[in-house]
Structures are given as C-alpha cells and as structure tokens.
Short mmCIF file of C-alpha atoms in Angstrom, two decimals:
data_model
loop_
_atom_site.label_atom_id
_atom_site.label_comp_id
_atom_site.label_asym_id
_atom_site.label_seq_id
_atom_site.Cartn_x
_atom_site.Cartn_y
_atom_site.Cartn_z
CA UNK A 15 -17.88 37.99 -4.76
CA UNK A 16 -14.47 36.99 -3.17
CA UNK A 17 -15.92 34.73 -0.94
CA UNK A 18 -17.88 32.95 -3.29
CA UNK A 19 -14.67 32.38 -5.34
CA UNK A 20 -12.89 31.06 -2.00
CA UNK A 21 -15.92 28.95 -1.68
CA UNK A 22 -15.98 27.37 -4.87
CA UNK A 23 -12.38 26.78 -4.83
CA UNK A 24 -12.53 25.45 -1.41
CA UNK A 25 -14.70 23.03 -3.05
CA UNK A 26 -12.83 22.28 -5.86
CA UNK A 27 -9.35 21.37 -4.40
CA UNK A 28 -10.93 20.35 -1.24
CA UNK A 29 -13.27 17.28 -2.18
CA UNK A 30 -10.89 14.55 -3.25
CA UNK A 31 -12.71 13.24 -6.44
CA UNK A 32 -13.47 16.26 -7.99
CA UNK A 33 -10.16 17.67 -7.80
CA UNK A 34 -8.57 14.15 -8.81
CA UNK A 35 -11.36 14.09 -12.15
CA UNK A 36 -10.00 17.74 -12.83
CA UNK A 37 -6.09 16.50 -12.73
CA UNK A 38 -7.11 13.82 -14.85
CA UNK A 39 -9.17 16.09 -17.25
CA UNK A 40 -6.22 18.56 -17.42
CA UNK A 41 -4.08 15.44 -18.16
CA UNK A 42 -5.94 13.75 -21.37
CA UNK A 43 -6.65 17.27 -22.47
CA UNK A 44 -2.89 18.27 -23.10
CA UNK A 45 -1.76 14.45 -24.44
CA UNK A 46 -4.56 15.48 -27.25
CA UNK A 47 -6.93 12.53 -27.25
CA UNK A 48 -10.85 13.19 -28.28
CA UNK A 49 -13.30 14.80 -26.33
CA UNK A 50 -15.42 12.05 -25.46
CA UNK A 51 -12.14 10.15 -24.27
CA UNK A 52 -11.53 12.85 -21.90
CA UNK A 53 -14.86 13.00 -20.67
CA UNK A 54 -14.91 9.27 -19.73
CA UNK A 55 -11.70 9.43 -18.35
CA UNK A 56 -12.58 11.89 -16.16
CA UNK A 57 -15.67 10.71 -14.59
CA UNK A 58 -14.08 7.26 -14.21
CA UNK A 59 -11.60 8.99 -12.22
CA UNK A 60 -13.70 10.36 -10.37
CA UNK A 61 -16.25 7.10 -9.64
CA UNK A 62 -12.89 5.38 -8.28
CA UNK A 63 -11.96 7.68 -6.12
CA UNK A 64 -16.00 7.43 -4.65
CA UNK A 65 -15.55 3.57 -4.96
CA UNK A 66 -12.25 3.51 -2.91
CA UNK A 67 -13.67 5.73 -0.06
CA UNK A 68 -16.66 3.66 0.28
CA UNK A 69 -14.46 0.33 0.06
CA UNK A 70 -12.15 1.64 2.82
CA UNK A 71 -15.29 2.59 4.87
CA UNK A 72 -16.66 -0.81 4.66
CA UNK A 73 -12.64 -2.48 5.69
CA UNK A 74 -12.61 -0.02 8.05
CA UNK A 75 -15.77 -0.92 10.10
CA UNK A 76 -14.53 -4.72 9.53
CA UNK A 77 -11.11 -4.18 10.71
CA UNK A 78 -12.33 -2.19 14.09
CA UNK A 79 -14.63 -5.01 14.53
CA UNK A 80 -11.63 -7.24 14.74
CA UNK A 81 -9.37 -4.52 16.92
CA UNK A 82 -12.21 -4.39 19.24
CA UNK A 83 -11.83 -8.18 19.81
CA UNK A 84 -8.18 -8.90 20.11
CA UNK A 85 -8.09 -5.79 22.63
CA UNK A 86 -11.00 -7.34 24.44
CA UNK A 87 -9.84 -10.54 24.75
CA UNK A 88 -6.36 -10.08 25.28
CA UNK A 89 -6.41 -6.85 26.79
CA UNK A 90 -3.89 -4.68 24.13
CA UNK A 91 -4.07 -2.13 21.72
CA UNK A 92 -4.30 -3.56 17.98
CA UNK A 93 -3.25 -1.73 14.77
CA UNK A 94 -3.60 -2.70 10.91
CA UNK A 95 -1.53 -1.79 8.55
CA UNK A 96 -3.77 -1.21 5.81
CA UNK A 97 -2.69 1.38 3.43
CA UNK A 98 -6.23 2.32 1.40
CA UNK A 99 -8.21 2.52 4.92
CA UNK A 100 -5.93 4.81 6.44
CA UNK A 101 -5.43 6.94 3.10
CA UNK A 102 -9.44 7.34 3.08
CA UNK A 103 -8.85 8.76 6.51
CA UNK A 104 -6.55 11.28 5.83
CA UNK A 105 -8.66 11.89 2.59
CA UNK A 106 -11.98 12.75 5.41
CA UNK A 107 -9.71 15.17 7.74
CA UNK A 108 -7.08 16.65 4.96
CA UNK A 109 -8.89 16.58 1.52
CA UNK A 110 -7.55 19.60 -0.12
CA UNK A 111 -4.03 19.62 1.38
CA UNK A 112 -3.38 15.91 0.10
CA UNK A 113 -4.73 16.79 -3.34
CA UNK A 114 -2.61 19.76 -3.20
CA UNK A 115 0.73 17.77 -2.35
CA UNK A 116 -0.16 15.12 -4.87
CA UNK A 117 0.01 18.27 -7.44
CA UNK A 118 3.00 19.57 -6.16
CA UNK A 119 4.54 15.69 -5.98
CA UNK A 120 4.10 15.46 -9.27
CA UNK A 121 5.67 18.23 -10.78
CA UNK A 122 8.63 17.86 -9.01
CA UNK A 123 8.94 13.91 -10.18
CA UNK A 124 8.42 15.52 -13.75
CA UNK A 125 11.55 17.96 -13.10
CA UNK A 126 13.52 15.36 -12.18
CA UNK A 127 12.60 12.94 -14.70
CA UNK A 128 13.17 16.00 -16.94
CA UNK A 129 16.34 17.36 -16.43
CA UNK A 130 17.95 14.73 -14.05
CA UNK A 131 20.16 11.65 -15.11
CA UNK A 132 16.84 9.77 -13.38
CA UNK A 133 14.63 8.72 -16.22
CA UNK A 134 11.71 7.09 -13.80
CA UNK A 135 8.21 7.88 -14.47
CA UNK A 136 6.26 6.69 -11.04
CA UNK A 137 3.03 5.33 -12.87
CA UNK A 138 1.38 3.91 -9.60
CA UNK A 139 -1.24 6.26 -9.18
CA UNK A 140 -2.50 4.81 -5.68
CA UNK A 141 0.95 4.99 -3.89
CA UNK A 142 1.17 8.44 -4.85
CA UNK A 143 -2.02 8.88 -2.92
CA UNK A 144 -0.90 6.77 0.09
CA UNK A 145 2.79 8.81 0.23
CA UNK A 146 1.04 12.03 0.20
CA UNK A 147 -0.90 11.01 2.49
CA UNK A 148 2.08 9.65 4.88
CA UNK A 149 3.59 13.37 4.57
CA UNK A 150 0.07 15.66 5.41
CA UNK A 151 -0.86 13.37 8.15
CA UNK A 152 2.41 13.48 10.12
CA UNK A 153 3.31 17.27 8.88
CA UNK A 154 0.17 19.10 8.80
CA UNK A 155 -1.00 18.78 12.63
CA UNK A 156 2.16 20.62 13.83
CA UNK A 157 0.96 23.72 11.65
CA UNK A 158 4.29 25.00 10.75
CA UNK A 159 2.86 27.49 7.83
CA UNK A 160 2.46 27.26 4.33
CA UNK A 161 5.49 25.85 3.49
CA UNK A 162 4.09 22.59 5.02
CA UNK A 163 2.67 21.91 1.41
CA UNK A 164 6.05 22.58 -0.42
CA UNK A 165 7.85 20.23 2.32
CA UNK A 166 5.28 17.19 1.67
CA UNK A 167 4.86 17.73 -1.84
CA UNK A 168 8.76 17.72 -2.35
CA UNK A 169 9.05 14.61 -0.11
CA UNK A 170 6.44 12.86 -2.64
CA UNK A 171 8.52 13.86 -5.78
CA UNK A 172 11.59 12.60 -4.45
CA UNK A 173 10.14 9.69 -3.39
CA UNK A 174 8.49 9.19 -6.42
CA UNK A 175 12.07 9.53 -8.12
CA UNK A 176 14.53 7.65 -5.84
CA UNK A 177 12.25 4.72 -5.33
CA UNK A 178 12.29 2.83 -8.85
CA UNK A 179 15.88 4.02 -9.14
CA UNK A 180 16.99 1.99 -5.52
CA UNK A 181 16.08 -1.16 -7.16
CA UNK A 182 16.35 -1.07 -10.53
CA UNK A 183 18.89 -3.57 -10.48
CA UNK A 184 17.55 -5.96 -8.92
CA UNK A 185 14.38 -6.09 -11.34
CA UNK A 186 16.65 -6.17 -14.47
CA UNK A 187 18.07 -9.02 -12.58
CA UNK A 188 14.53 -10.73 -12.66
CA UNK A 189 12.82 -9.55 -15.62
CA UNK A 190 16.27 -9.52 -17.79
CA UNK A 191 15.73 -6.01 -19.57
CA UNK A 192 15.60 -2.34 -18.39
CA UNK A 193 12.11 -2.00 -20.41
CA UNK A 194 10.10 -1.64 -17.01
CA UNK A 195 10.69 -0.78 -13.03
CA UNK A 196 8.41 -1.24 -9.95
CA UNK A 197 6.74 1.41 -8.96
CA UNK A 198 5.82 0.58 -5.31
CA UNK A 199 6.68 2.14 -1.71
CA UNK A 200 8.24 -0.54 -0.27
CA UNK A 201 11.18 -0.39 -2.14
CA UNK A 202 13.61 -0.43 1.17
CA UNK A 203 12.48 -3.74 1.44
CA UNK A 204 12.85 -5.03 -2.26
CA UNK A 205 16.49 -3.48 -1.87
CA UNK A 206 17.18 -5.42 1.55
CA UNK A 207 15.86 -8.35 -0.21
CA UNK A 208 18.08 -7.61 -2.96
CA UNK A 209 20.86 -6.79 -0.86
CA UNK A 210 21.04 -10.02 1.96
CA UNK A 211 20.15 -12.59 -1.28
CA UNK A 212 23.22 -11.88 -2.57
CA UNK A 213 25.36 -11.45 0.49
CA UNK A 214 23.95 -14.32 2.29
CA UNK A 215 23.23 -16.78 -0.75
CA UNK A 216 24.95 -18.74 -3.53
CA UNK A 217 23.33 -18.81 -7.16
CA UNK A 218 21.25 -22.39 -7.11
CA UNK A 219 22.05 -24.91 -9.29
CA UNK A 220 18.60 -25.98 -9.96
CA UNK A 221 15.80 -23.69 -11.39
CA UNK A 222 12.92 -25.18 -9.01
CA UNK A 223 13.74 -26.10 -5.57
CA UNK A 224 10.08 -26.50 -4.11
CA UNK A 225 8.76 -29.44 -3.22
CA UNK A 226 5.82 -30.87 -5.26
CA UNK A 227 3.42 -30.20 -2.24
CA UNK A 228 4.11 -26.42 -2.19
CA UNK A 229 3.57 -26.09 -5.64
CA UNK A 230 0.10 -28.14 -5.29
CA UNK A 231 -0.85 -24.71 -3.22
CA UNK A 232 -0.47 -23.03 -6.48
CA UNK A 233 -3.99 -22.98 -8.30
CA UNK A 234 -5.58 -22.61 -4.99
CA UNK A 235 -4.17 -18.83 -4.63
CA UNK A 236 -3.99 -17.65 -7.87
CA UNK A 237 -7.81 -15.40 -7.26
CA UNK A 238 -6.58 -12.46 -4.94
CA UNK A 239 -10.04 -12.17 -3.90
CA UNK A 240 -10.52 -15.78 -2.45
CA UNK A 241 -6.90 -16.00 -0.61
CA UNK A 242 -7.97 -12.43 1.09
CA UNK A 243 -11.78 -13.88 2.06
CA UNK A 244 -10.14 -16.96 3.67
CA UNK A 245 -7.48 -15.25 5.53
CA UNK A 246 -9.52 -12.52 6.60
CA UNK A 247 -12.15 -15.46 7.68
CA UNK A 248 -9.27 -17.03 9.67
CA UNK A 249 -8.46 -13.97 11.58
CA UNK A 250 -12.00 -12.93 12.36
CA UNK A 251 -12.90 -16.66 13.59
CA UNK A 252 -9.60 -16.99 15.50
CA UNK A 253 -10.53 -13.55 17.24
CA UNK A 254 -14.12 -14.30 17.85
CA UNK A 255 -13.62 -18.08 19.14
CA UNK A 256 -11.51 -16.98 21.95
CA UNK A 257 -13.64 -13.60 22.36
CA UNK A 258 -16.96 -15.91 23.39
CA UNK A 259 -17.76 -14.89 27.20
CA UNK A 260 -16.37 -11.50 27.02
CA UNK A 261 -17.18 -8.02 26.66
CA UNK A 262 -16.90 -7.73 23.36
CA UNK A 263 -20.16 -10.40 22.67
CA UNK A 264 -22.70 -7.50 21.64
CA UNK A 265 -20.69 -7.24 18.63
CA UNK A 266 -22.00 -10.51 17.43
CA UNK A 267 -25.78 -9.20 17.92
CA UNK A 268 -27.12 -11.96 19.07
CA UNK A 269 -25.58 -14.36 16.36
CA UNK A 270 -23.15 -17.76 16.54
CA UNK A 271 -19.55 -16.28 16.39
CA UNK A 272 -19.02 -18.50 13.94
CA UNK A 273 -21.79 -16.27 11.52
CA UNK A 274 -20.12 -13.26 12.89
CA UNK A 275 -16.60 -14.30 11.37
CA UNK A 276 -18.55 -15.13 8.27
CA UNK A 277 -20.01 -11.89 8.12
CA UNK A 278 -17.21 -9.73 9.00
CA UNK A 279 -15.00 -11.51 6.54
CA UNK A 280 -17.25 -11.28 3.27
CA UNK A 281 -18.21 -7.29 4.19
CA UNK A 282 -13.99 -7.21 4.50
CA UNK A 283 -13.13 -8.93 1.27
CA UNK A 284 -15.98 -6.35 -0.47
CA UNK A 285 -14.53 -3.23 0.95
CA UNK A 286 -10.93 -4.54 -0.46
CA UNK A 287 -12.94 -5.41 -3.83
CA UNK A 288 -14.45 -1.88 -4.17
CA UNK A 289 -11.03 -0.60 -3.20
CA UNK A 290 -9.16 -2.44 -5.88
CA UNK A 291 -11.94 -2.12 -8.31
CA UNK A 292 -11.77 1.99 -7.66
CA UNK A 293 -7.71 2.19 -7.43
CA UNK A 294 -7.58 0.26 -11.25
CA UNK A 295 -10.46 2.61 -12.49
CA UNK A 296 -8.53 5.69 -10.98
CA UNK A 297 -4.39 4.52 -12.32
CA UNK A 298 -6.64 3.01 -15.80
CA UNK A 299 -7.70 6.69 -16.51
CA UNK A 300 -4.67 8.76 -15.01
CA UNK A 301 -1.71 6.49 -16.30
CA UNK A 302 -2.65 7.49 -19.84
CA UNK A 303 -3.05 11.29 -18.76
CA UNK A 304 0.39 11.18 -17.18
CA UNK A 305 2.41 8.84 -20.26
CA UNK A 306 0.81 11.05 -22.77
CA UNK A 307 2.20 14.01 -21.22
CA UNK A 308 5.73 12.47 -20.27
CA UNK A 309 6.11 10.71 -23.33
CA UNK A 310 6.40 13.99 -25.14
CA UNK A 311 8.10 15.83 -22.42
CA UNK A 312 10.55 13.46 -21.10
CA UNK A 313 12.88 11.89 -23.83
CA UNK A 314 14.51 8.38 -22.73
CA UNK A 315 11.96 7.49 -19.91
CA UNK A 316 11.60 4.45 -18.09
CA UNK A 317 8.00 3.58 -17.02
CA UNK A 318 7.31 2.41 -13.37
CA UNK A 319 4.47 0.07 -12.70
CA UNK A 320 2.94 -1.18 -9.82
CA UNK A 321 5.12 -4.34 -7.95
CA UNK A 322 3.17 -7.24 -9.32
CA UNK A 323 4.45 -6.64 -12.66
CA UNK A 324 6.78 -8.88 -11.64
CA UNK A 325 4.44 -11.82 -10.32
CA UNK A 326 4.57 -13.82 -13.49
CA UNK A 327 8.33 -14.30 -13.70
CA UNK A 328 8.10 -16.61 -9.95
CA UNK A 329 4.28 -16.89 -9.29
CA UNK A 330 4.79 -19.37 -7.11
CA UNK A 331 7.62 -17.14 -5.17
CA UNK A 332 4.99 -14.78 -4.71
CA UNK A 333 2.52 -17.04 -2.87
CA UNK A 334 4.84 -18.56 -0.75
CA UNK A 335 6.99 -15.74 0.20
CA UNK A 336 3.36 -14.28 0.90
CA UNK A 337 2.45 -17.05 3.41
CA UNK A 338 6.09 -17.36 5.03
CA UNK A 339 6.12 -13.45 5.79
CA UNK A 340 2.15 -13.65 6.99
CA UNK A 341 2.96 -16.61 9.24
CA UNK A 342 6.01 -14.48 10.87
CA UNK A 343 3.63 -11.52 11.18
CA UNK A 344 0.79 -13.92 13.51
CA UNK A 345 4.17 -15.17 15.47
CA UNK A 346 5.42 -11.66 16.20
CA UNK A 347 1.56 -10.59 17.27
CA UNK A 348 1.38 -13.09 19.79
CA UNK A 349 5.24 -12.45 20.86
CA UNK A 350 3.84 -8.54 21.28
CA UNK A 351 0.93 -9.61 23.74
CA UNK A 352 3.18 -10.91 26.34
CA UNK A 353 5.78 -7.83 25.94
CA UNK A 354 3.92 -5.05 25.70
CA UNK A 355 0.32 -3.34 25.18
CA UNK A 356 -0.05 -2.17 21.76
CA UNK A 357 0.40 -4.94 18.96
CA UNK A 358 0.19 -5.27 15.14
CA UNK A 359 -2.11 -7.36 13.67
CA UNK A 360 -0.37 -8.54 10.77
CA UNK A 361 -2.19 -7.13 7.33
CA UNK A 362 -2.96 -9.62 4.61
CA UNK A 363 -2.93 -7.05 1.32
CA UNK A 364 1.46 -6.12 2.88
CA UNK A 365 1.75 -9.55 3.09
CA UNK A 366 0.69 -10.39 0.49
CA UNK A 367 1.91 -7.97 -2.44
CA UNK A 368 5.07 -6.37 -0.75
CA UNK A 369 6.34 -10.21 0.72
CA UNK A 370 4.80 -11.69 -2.87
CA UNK A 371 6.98 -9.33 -4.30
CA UNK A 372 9.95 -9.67 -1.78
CA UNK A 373 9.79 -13.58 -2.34
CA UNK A 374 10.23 -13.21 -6.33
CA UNK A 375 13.14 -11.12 -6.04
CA UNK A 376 15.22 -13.32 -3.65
CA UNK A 377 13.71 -16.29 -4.91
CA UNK A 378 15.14 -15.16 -9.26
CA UNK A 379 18.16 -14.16 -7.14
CA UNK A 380 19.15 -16.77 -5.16
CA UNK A 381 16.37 -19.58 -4.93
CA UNK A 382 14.05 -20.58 -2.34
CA UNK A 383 16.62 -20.91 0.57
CA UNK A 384 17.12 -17.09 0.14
CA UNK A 385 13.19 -16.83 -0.02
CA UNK A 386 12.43 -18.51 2.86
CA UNK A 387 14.87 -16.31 4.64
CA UNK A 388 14.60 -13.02 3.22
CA UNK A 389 10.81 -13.24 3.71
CA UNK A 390 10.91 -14.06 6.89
CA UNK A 391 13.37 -10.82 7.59
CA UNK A 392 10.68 -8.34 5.65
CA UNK A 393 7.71 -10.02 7.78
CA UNK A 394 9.57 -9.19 10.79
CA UNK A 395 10.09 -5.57 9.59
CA UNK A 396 6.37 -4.99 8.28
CA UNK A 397 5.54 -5.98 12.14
CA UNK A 398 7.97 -3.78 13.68
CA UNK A 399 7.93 -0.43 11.66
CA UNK A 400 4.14 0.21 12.31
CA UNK A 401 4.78 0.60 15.86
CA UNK A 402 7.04 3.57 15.78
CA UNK A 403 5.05 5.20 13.08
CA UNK A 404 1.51 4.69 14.88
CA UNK A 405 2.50 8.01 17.48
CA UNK A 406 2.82 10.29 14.46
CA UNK A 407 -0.75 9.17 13.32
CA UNK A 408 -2.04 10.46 16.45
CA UNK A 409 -4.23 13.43 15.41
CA UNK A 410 -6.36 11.26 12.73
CA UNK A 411 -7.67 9.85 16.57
CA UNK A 412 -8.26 6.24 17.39
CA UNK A 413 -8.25 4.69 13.76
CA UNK A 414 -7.36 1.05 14.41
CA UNK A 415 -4.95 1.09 11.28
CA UNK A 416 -2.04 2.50 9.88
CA UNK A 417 0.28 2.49 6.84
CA UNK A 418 1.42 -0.46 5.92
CA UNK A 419 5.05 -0.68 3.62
CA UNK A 420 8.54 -0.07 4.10
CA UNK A 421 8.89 3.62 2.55
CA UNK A 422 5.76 4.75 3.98
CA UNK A 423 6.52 3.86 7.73
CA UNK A 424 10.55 5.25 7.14
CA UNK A 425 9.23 8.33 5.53
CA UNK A 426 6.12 9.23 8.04
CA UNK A 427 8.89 8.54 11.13
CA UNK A 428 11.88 10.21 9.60
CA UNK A 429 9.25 13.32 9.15
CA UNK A 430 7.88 12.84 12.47
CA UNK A 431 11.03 12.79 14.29
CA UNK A 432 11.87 16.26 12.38
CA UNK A 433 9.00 17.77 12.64
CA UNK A 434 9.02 17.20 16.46
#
C-alpha cells in the first residue's frame, strides 16, 4: 500500500504538467471562481506546459543543428543562451524537484509580500520556471541533502522579491506611475542601464533623436515571429555557407545548404511559437490563480508583469536597442573564435526582449545616445556571463544551450561557486 502511495505521488509532483495543472487548480479553487472556470484553467495549464516542452524540443534539435556547424567549421565549442530550451532540460532530468522549488518559491515571495515593507507580486509565471530551474540544476548534482530544496526554493522567493524592487525606479521613471513593475530576471541589467544613463548622460532636449531611416525599420519588426524567422534564417545560412566542404555536410541530407537554412530556421521559429504560445496559456491561467489569492491576502500590492509591458512607451527603443545589442553579440562571437575554444552564439529571444527592454529604459532616460551605449554594454554582458555559468550546467551533459539573462547567469554562478 505504501509504495503505491510513493508511486502515485512520485507521479504527481514528478511530471511537470500535472503537478503545474494541480498548483493552478489549488489556485482558482481558493480565489472562488466557478467550477467550470477552474476546470479550464487547469487543463490549459497543463496543455502549455506540454506545448512548451515540445516547442523547446523542436529549438533544441534546431539550435544543435547550428552548434554542430559553427564547431565544425570553426573548430570551437558553441553555446545558446536560450532560456525555455534549457528549462525543458532541467524539466526531463529534475521534474519533481523544480516543481517542488517553484512551490516552495512561492510561498516565500507571498511571506514577504505579506509581512515585508516589499509589496511586489512576481506575476511572470515562466521566469519563475526558468529561476527554479537555474537553482536545481546547479544545486541538486552536488547532493547536499534535503535541504537542497529549502536552499533553491528560498533563492527563488527572494529573487522573486528583490527583483521588481531593484528597479522600480527606473520604470516609474518611464511609465510615470507606481501602478505596475517588471517582472523579469534580468533586472541587474535594467538597473545598470538605469544606473550608467544617468551617470554617463544628460536629459535630451529633443523627444526623438532617430533619424527618419531608423524609424522606417519600424513596421518591419513589429511581428515577433517574423524578426525571429529572419534572424534565425541569417544565422543558420551564415553557418551553413561557410560549413559547405566539411564534416558537418550530412546534416544537410543531401539538400542545397541554402534549403537546409530554410528548413532549420522555420522548424526554429515553430519551436519558439509553441513555446510562446504554451508560456501565455500557462501565466493566462496561473496569473489569475495567484492575483486572486494575493489580492485578498496581501493588502497594498504592486503587480509585476513580464518586461515588455513597457514596449509601448519607446517601441522603437526596443527594436533598435534589440539590433545594437544583437550586432555586439555576432562581434564578440567572432572576437571568441580567435581567443579561445568555447564561444557564445549570441541568442535572438535575450536580445531581443532583455536589450528591447534595456534600450527603452535608457532611451525614456536619457535618449538615444544613452541607448546606443547602454545597449551595447548589456550585449557585451549577455555574451560574457554565459561562459562562466556554462561549467555549473555540466551534469545536464552536452546541451548546446544555456540560460540566457542577467539574474539567471549571477544567480546559477554565485550558487555554483558556493556550492563548490
């Protein structure tokens, strides 16, 4: 009897979805809302969590398709930051302690919210994911006991806490209120860009400061999907044009490498697509779960959303601060080849959400000298950080990719380095 009750609960907490569809169940249940309600929240919960998986699969085979490659042809190691595909990972080896540490994450975020002078509520349900999952996979291969989950799940609360609160005031500063705040690990680099905007840069006297061609780029890059499928096109047709004549050719089965790139791209840009489309289905179905419970329990709350919320007050910032830091992250690649043997292949989805992000804060700040500059600084850092984090990854094996923003990498090292 026993062991079919440590069976079932093995299989409970231990397969991702289900015990992610129970949170959420538990969640609607005590905010009150109908049955019916809770039942679709629940299963949608559940179907993102399936979607995600399968979306990071499909990345995943596209991104070691264009590791495989750069290390052919140039004869290094290459990593992408890419936080879903390496979540989904840790997900496959660590199921039941990340869902575990997300619980315990939680609560403690609620404590503090609760009886703390920090009012946050971290409402980005996917981070959560990817910082728990930062913790387990560095923590959980040295086997130091059951207090591992208690260490990780702490680490997430505070984190969860601390990380709205570091740059509040620099998003009252561009959205003029204190009715929202950014819920989004990277908020050591929002805070640098915060921080060397106004050390380094006077206010502008003039609102716009573009020129008229870089706001031509403007309607062109307004559909995630299309400026992902492009990029992504560019790297896999850069890779396989100077891959011809090598050993990596039987990855192009017997096709044109210019079919290859095509390929590789669109099954790239439909992973991220099933990703996105199962991370909004997930945070759509467990954001009302957590307000509902918050709102009642927590008195004087401030709600933390995901980092584009601030995209619409500097669109523009966004896309160029996205293509400044992107272009710094090719130009530190190739400056890795000559210097050393493991490299970072610079991820669009960083680049383009953390540095969009990055490049609206500087630029509401300070204007687009302070853009240019301050985006340029956070490409340089979402090159440089994977490479000391990538050792502590080690027991998830050869996986091509690793976490991709500021917090995550500072966290997983600053864990590693204890741990060891």
């Amino acid at each position: 009897m026993t062991d079919h009750i440590e069976s079932l609960a093995k299989g409970l907490i231990g397969e991702p979805a289900i015990f992610l569809g129970l949170v959420a169940c538990m969640g609607l249940l005590l905010a009150r809302v109908r049955l019916m309600r809770v039942l679709n929240g629940t299963i949608k919960v559940m179907v993102g969590v399936v979607l995600l998986q399968l979306g990071a699969s499909a990345a995943g085979v596209a991104l070691s398709n264009l590791a495989v490659l750069v290390q052919d042809r140039f004869q290094v190691i290459g990593y992408i930051p890419h936080n879903e595909a390496v979540t989904a990972l840790v997900q496959i080896n660590y199921g039941r302690e990340v869902a575990i540490t997300v619980v315990v994450g939680v609560i403690v975020h609620l404590l503090i919210a609760r009886f703390t002078p920090i009012k946050y509520v971290f409402l980005s349900g996917h981070h959560v994911l990817f910082m728990a999952a930062v913790g387990v996979a560095v923590v959980l291969p040295a086997q130091i006991g059951w207090w591992q989950y208690l260490l990780c799940g702490s680490v997430l609360g505070v984190s969860m806490s601390l990380s709205p609160a570091l740059i509040q005031r620099y998003v009252k500063q561009v959205t003029g209120d204190e009715k929202v705040a950014v819920a989004h690990f990277n908020s050591v680099g929002y805070f640098l860009a915060g921080c060397l905007s106004t050390a380094l840069f006077k206010s502008p006297k003039r609102k716009y400061l573009f020129p008229n061609i870089v706001r031509k780029l403007e309607p062109l890059m307004q559909d995630h999907l299309v400026v992902i499928c492009a990029f992504s096109f560019l790297l896999f047709f850069t890779a396989a044009f100077f891959s011809v004549g090598t050993g990596s050719n039987d990855l192009f089965a017997g096709q044109p490498f210019f079919i290859f790139a095509v390929v590789q791209s669109l099954w790239f840009t439909a992973g991220m697509y099933s990703i996105l489309i199962g991370v909004r289905m997930m945070v759509a179905e467990i954001v009302p779960a957590y307000e509902g419970v918050s709102a009642k329990w927590i008195k004087g709350s401030i709600p933390a959303i995901d980092a584009p919320v601030l995209f619409p007050f500097a669109p523009l910032a966004a896309i160029v601060g996205f293509l400044v830091s992107f272009g710094i992250g090719v130009l530190t690649m190739f400056a890795m080849m000559t210097l050393q043997y493991t490299i970072i292949i610079p991820g669009i989805i960083p680049h383009f959400f953390s540095s969009g992000t990055v490049g609206v804060i500087a630029f509401r700040l300070r204007g687009a000298k302070a853009l240019f500059f301050v985006c340029a600084v956070h490409g340089l850092l979402l090159s440089l950080l994977p490479l000391l984090l990538v050792p502590y990854l080690a027991d998830l094996g050869y996986t091509r990719t690793t976490f991709a923003d500021t917090d995550l990498q500072l966290i997983g090292i600053l864990l590693g380095w204890l741990i060891q």
